Amino acid sequence: MAIDAEFDFELRICQWAERVWPPGRDRQRPVIVARQFGTKRRRWDTIVIECDPDGLRQRAEFGEQAIDSDLLDVLPHAPAEWAFYRDVLPDPGYPWRYVREAIHRATDRGILETRKYEGRIEIRRKYAYPDWVERIVAIENKPDLDASAARRLAPQIERDVAMGLADEVWVATAATGERVEPALLENLPVEAGILVVDPRAGDAEVAWHPRTLDPTTPGTRILERPVGGDHDASAARFEYADPEWKGHKRLEIAERAYARGWRKYVDTMRSDCRYFDTRWTTTGPVPYCRAKECQQTSSECRGSCSQFEPEPPAWRSKGWPLSGGPGKDIERVLDRRRRRHRPGLE
């Protein structure tokens, strides 16, 4: 079944995952779903974070903002009693002045306590940073997975499997209705799972189960591989990623997912346009352009759009909150739904 755009398909995958993940099994732990981020070298379409229930609620004590990489070098190691920061924090591998900057930022956010004692900065934790992330699942969305798309996608999936940063790697593709889905016939790594999605019905089936990867072991980062075909005997270039780096990067990814969530797509669109709206589908609300009468993409919905027209100022004083018109109201609704999946932030 044809769909409007990969962006539309992506939103429906996020809505489906938030509702029914893990596929075919009862949910044992809460999940957080986000989209379009990963590492410097790799951006994933959809991220599912499976969380420890108690840890997720404790994470809310630190607020809804992400705890970035520098703060993660401080907060999990902050002591219960006052201590000189260099005595209790591990060597960061970069100048300590950046650690002091992170300490001051954490203090400004109210998630760390500091004091000056005998001319030295001492720290004490305000809350114990919890072990709230249990598993990370990466999903690559390819609604039209034909042979050429599979050839382009396979090296990316191979890199994901070799790195082992996620616990599972999946490929999601739109159902074709054929007896054997074409995705099963393509040359994708066997370690990756395949989801066959009916985006209109808001449902998905597992066509191939993934192999569970082990993020606690060293990963292989493929830097360069032979590109001359079957007869190219040149060597591939790779390097190892140690488990400590992987653990830190996984937590950094989870923190960004916690702060953003998939509904943050509206931040990159022009919700202040008079034609911006949402429409309810079988999976949930999706953005809708009343000028073009279609489900627009985030790349289309911007100030350079030929149909863009700001909301009339009168909309902000006749029945709408003074803080904005209908677009701002949509943003608030999406934010409330995002917070609902983060216990303790309600």
Coordinates of C-alpha atoms in Angstrom, one line a residue:
M1 CA 0.0 0.0 0.0
A2 CA 1.5 3.3 -1.0
I3 CA 2.0 6.0 1.6
D4 CA 2.5 9.7 1.4
A5 CA 6.1 9.9 2.6
E6 CA 8.7 8.2 4.6
F7 CA 8.1 10.8 7.3
D8 CA 4.5 9.8 7.5
F9 CA 5.6 6.1 7.7
E10 CA 8.0 7.0 10.4
L11 CA 5.4 8.7 12.6
R12 CA 3.1 5.7 12.3
I13 CA 6.0 3.3 13.3
C14 CA 6.6 5.5 16.4
Q15 CA 2.9 5.4 17.3
W16 CA 2.7 1.7 16.8
A17 CA 5.8 1.0 18.9
E18 CA 4.7 3.2 21.7
R19 CA 1.4 1.3 21.8
V20 CA 2.4 -2.4 21.4
W21 CA 6.1 -2.8 21.8
P22 CA 7.5 -5.5 22.0
P23 CA 5.8 -7.2 19.1
G24 CA 4.0 -10.5 19.8
R25 CA 4.8 -10.3 23.6
D26 CA 3.2 -8.8 26.7
R27 CA 4.9 -5.6 27.7
Q28 CA 7.1 -6.2 30.8
R29 CA 8.6 -2.7 31.0
P30 CA 7.7 0.8 30.0
V31 CA 9.1 2.2 26.7
I32 CA 10.2 5.6 25.4
V33 CA 10.1 6.1 21.6
A34 CA 12.1 8.7 19.7
R35 CA 13.1 9.4 16.2
Q36 CA 16.0 10.6 14.0
F37 CA 19.1 10.5 16.1
G38 CA 22.0 8.3 17.1
T39 CA 25.7 8.8 17.0
K40 CA 28.0 11.1 15.0
R41 CA 28.4 8.4 12.4
R42 CA 24.9 6.8 12.4
R43 CA 21.4 8.2 12.6
W44 CA 18.6 5.8 13.3
D45 CA 15.0 6.4 12.1
T46 CA 13.3 5.1 15.3
I47 CA 14.7 4.3 18.7
V48 CA 12.8 2.3 21.3
I49 CA 14.2 2.5 24.9
E50 CA 13.0 -0.3 27.2
C51 CA 13.1 1.0 30.7
D52 CA 13.3 -0.2 34.3
P53 CA 9.9 1.0 35.8
D54 CA 11.4 2.2 39.1
G55 CA 14.5 3.7 37.5
L56 CA 12.4 5.6 34.9
R57 CA 10.3 7.2 37.7
Q58 CA 13.5 8.1 39.6
R59 CA 14.9 9.6 36.4
A60 CA 12.1 12.2 36.5
E61 CA 13.7 13.7 39.6
F62 CA 16.3 15.2 37.3
G63 CA 13.7 17.0 35.1
E64 CA 12.7 16.6 31.5
Q65 CA 15.8 18.1 30.0
A66 CA 18.4 15.7 28.6
I67 CA 21.5 15.0 30.7
D68 CA 24.3 15.4 28.2
S69 CA 27.6 13.7 27.8
D70 CA 29.5 16.0 30.1
L71 CA 26.9 15.8 32.8
L72 CA 26.9 12.0 32.6
D73 CA 30.6 12.2 33.6
V74 CA 29.5 13.9 36.9
L75 CA 26.0 13.0 38.1
P76 CA 26.2 9.1 38.2
H77 CA 29.4 9.4 40.3
A78 CA 28.3 12.2 42.6
P79 CA 28.7 11.1 46.3
A80 CA 26.1 11.0 49.0
E81 CA 28.4 13.1 51.3
W82 CA 30.4 16.2 50.6
A83 CA 33.7 15.5 48.8
F84 CA 36.3 17.3 46.6
Y85 CA 35.1 16.7 43.0
R86 CA 38.5 15.4 41.8
D87 CA 38.6 12.8 44.5
V88 CA 35.3 11.2 43.6
L89 CA 34.9 11.7 39.8
P90 CA 36.7 9.4 37.4
D91 CA 39.4 11.0 35.2
P92 CA 37.3 12.3 32.2
G93 CA 40.2 12.1 29.8
Y94 CA 39.9 15.9 29.0
P95 CA 40.8 19.0 31.0
W96 CA 39.2 19.3 34.5
R97 CA 38.0 22.8 33.7
Y98 CA 35.3 21.3 31.5
V99 CA 34.2 19.1 34.4
R100 CA 33.9 22.2 36.6
E101 CA 31.7 23.8 33.9
A102 CA 29.5 20.7 34.0
I103 CA 29.3 20.9 37.8
H104 CA 28.1 24.5 37.6
R105 CA 25.5 23.7 34.9
A106 CA 24.2 20.8 37.1
T107 CA 24.0 23.1 40.1
D108 CA 22.1 25.8 38.0
R109 CA 19.6 23.1 37.0
G110 CA 19.1 22.1 40.7
I111 CA 20.3 18.5 40.2
L112 CA 23.6 18.7 42.1
E113 CA 24.7 20.4 45.3
T114 CA 28.0 22.3 45.4
R115 CA 29.9 24.3 48.0
K116 CA 33.3 25.9 48.5
Y117 CA 35.4 24.4 51.3
E118 CA 38.9 25.6 52.0
G119 CA 39.1 27.0 48.5
R120 CA 38.0 23.8 46.8
I121 CA 34.8 22.8 45.1
E122 CA 33.0 20.0 46.8
I123 CA 29.9 18.2 45.4
R124 CA 27.1 16.2 46.9
R125 CA 24.4 14.4 44.9
K126 CA 20.8 15.7 45.3
Y127 CA 19.4 12.6 43.8
A128 CA 21.0 9.2 43.0
Y129 CA 21.2 8.8 39.3
P130 CA 19.3 5.6 38.5
D131 CA 20.1 2.6 36.3
W132 CA 16.9 3.2 34.2
V133 CA 17.9 1.9 30.7
E134 CA 17.5 -1.8 30.1
R135 CA 17.5 -2.3 26.3
I136 CA 17.8 -0.1 23.2
V137 CA 16.2 -1.1 20.0
A138 CA 17.1 0.5 16.7
I139 CA 14.6 0.5 13.8
E140 CA 15.5 1.5 10.2
N141 CA 12.3 2.5 8.2
K142 CA 12.2 1.7 4.5
P143 CA 8.6 1.7 3.4
D144 CA 9.5 0.7 -0.2
L145 CA 12.3 -1.9 0.2
D146 CA 13.1 -2.9 -3.3
A147 CA 16.3 -4.6 -4.4
S148 CA 18.2 -1.3 -5.0
A149 CA 17.1 0.1 -1.6
A150 CA 18.2 -3.1 0.1
R151 CA 21.6 -2.9 -1.5
R152 CA 22.1 0.6 -0.1
L153 CA 20.7 -0.3 3.3
A154 CA 22.5 -3.6 3.8
P155 CA 26.0 -2.0 4.6
Q156 CA 24.4 0.3 7.2
I157 CA 22.7 -2.6 8.9
E158 CA 25.9 -4.6 8.9
R159 CA 27.6 -1.7 10.6
D160 CA 24.9 -1.6 13.2
V161 CA 25.2 -5.3 13.9
A162 CA 29.0 -5.2 14.0
M163 CA 29.0 -2.2 16.4
G164 CA 26.5 -3.8 18.8
L165 CA 25.5 -0.5 20.3
A166 CA 21.8 -1.5 20.3
D167 CA 20.4 -4.7 21.8
E168 CA 18.4 -5.3 18.6
V169 CA 18.4 -4.0 15.1
W170 CA 15.2 -4.0 12.9
V171 CA 14.1 -3.0 9.4
A172 CA 10.5 -1.9 9.0
T173 CA 8.9 -2.0 5.6
A174 CA 5.4 -1.5 4.2
A175 CA 3.3 -4.6 3.6
T176 CA 2.8 -5.5 -0.1
G177 CA 0.2 -8.2 0.3
E178 CA 2.3 -10.8 -1.5
R179 CA 2.6 -14.4 -0.2
V180 CA 6.2 -13.9 0.6
E181 CA 7.2 -10.3 1.5
P182 CA 10.0 -9.0 -0.8
A183 CA 12.0 -7.9 2.3
L184 CA 12.5 -11.6 3.2
L185 CA 14.2 -12.2 -0.2
E186 CA 16.6 -9.3 0.0
N187 CA 20.2 -9.6 1.0
L188 CA 20.0 -8.1 4.5
P189 CA 22.0 -9.3 7.5
V190 CA 20.3 -12.3 9.2
E191 CA 21.0 -10.7 12.6
A192 CA 18.5 -7.9 11.8
G193 CA 14.7 -8.4 12.4
I194 CA 12.1 -7.5 9.8
L195 CA 8.8 -5.8 10.6
V196 CA 6.1 -5.8 7.9
V197 CA 3.9 -2.8 8.5
D198 CA 0.4 -2.0 7.4
P199 CA 0.6 1.8 8.1
R200 CA -3.1 2.5 7.4
A201 CA -4.3 -0.1 9.9
G202 CA -1.6 0.9 12.4
D203 CA -0.4 -2.7 12.8
A204 CA 2.8 -4.6 12.2
E205 CA 3.9 -8.3 12.0
V206 CA 7.3 -9.9 12.6
A207 CA 8.5 -11.5 9.4
W208 CA 12.0 -12.3 10.8
H209 CA 13.1 -12.2 14.4
P210 CA 16.4 -10.4 15.2
R211 CA 19.4 -11.8 17.0
T212 CA 20.0 -10.3 20.4
L213 CA 23.3 -8.4 20.4
D214 CA 25.6 -7.9 23.4
P215 CA 26.4 -4.2 24.1
T216 CA 28.7 -5.2 27.0
T217 CA 31.3 -6.7 24.6
P218 CA 33.7 -4.7 22.3
G219 CA 32.1 -3.6 19.1
T220 CA 33.6 -3.4 15.6
R221 CA 33.4 0.0 13.9
I222 CA 33.7 -0.7 10.1
L223 CA 35.5 2.3 8.6
E224 CA 36.0 1.2 5.0
R225 CA 35.2 -1.9 3.1
P226 CA 36.0 -3.2 -0.5
V227 CA 33.7 -1.6 -3.1
G228 CA 35.0 -3.3 -6.2
G229 CA 32.5 -6.1 -6.3
D230 CA 33.0 -9.9 -5.7
H231 CA 36.5 -9.9 -7.1
D232 CA 37.8 -7.0 -4.9
A233 CA 40.4 -8.5 -2.6
S234 CA 41.4 -5.3 -0.9
A235 CA 41.3 -5.3 2.9
A236 CA 38.5 -3.7 5.0
R237 CA 39.5 -1.1 7.6
F238 CA 38.0 -1.3 11.1
E239 CA 38.6 -0.4 14.7
Y240 CA 37.2 -1.6 18.0
A241 CA 34.8 0.3 20.3
D242 CA 35.4 -0.6 23.9
P243 CA 32.4 -1.6 26.1
E244 CA 32.9 1.5 28.4
W245 CA 32.5 3.8 25.4
K246 CA 29.4 1.9 24.3
G247 CA 27.8 2.0 27.7
H248 CA 28.3 5.8 27.9
K249 CA 27.0 6.3 24.4
R250 CA 23.9 4.2 25.0
L251 CA 23.1 6.3 28.1
E252 CA 23.6 9.5 26.1
I253 CA 21.3 8.2 23.4
A254 CA 18.7 7.2 26.0
E255 CA 18.9 10.7 27.6
R256 CA 18.2 12.4 24.3
A257 CA 15.3 10.1 23.7
Y258 CA 13.9 10.9 27.2
A259 CA 14.1 14.6 26.5
R260 CA 12.8 14.7 22.9
G261 CA 10.5 11.7 22.2
W262 CA 9.0 11.3 18.7
R263 CA 6.4 14.0 19.2
K264 CA 9.1 16.7 19.1
Y265 CA 8.8 16.6 15.3
V266 CA 6.5 19.6 15.6
D267 CA 9.5 21.7 16.8
T268 CA 10.9 21.5 13.2
M269 CA 7.6 22.5 11.6
R270 CA 5.8 25.8 11.2
S271 CA 2.9 25.3 13.7
D272 CA 2.4 29.0 13.6
C273 CA 1.1 28.7 10.0
R274 CA -2.7 29.3 9.7
Y275 CA -2.9 26.1 7.6
F276 CA -1.1 23.8 10.1
D277 CA -3.4 21.2 11.6
T278 CA -3.5 17.6 12.8
R279 CA -5.7 14.8 11.6
W280 CA -6.5 11.6 13.5
T281 CA -5.7 8.3 11.9
T282 CA -6.0 4.7 13.1
T283 CA -2.6 5.1 14.8
G284 CA -3.1 8.6 16.3
P285 CA -2.7 12.3 15.3
V286 CA -0.5 13.2 12.4
P287 CA 0.4 16.7 11.0
Y288 CA -1.9 17.9 8.2
C289 CA -1.7 20.9 5.9
R290 CA -5.1 22.4 5.1
A291 CA -3.7 24.5 2.2
K292 CA -2.3 21.4 0.4
E293 CA -4.8 19.0 1.8
C294 CA -2.1 16.4 2.6
Q295 CA 0.0 15.1 5.4
Q296 CA 3.1 17.3 5.0
T297 CA 6.6 16.3 5.8
S298 CA 8.9 18.2 8.2
S299 CA 11.1 19.3 5.2
E300 CA 8.0 20.8 3.5
C301 CA 6.5 22.6 6.5
R302 CA 8.8 25.6 6.8
G303 CA 8.8 29.3 6.2
S304 CA 9.9 29.0 2.6
C305 CA 6.8 27.0 1.7
S306 CA 4.8 28.9 -0.9
Q307 CA 1.6 28.4 1.1
F308 CA 3.0 29.6 4.4
E309 CA 0.9 32.3 6.0
P310 CA 1.2 33.3 9.6
E311 CA -1.7 33.0 12.0
P312 CA -3.8 36.1 12.2
P313 CA -3.1 38.0 15.4
A314 CA -6.8 38.0 16.2
W315 CA -6.6 34.2 16.6
R316 CA -4.5 34.8 19.7
S317 CA -7.1 36.9 21.5
K318 CA -10.4 35.2 20.5
G319 CA -10.8 32.0 22.5
W320 CA -7.1 30.9 22.1
P321 CA -4.5 31.3 24.9
L322 CA -2.6 34.5 24.8
S323 CA 0.6 32.5 24.5
G324 CA -0.3 31.5 20.9
G325 CA -2.9 30.4 18.5
P326 CA -4.1 27.0 17.4
G327 CA -0.5 25.8 16.5
K328 CA 0.7 26.5 20.0
D329 CA -2.2 24.6 21.4
I330 CA -1.3 21.6 19.2
E331 CA 2.3 21.8 20.6
R332 CA 0.9 21.8 24.1
V333 CA -1.3 18.7 23.4
L334 CA 1.7 16.8 22.0
D335 CA 3.9 17.8 24.9
R336 CA 1.3 16.6 27.4
R337 CA 1.1 13.2 25.6
R338 CA 4.9 13.0 25.6
R339 CA 5.1 13.7 29.3
R340 CA 2.4 11.1 30.0
H341 CA 4.9 8.4 29.0
R342 CA 7.5 9.6 31.5
P343 CA 6.2 8.8 35.0
G344 CA 6.9 11.5 37.6
L345 CA 6.7 14.4 35.0
E346 CA 2.9 14.4 34.9

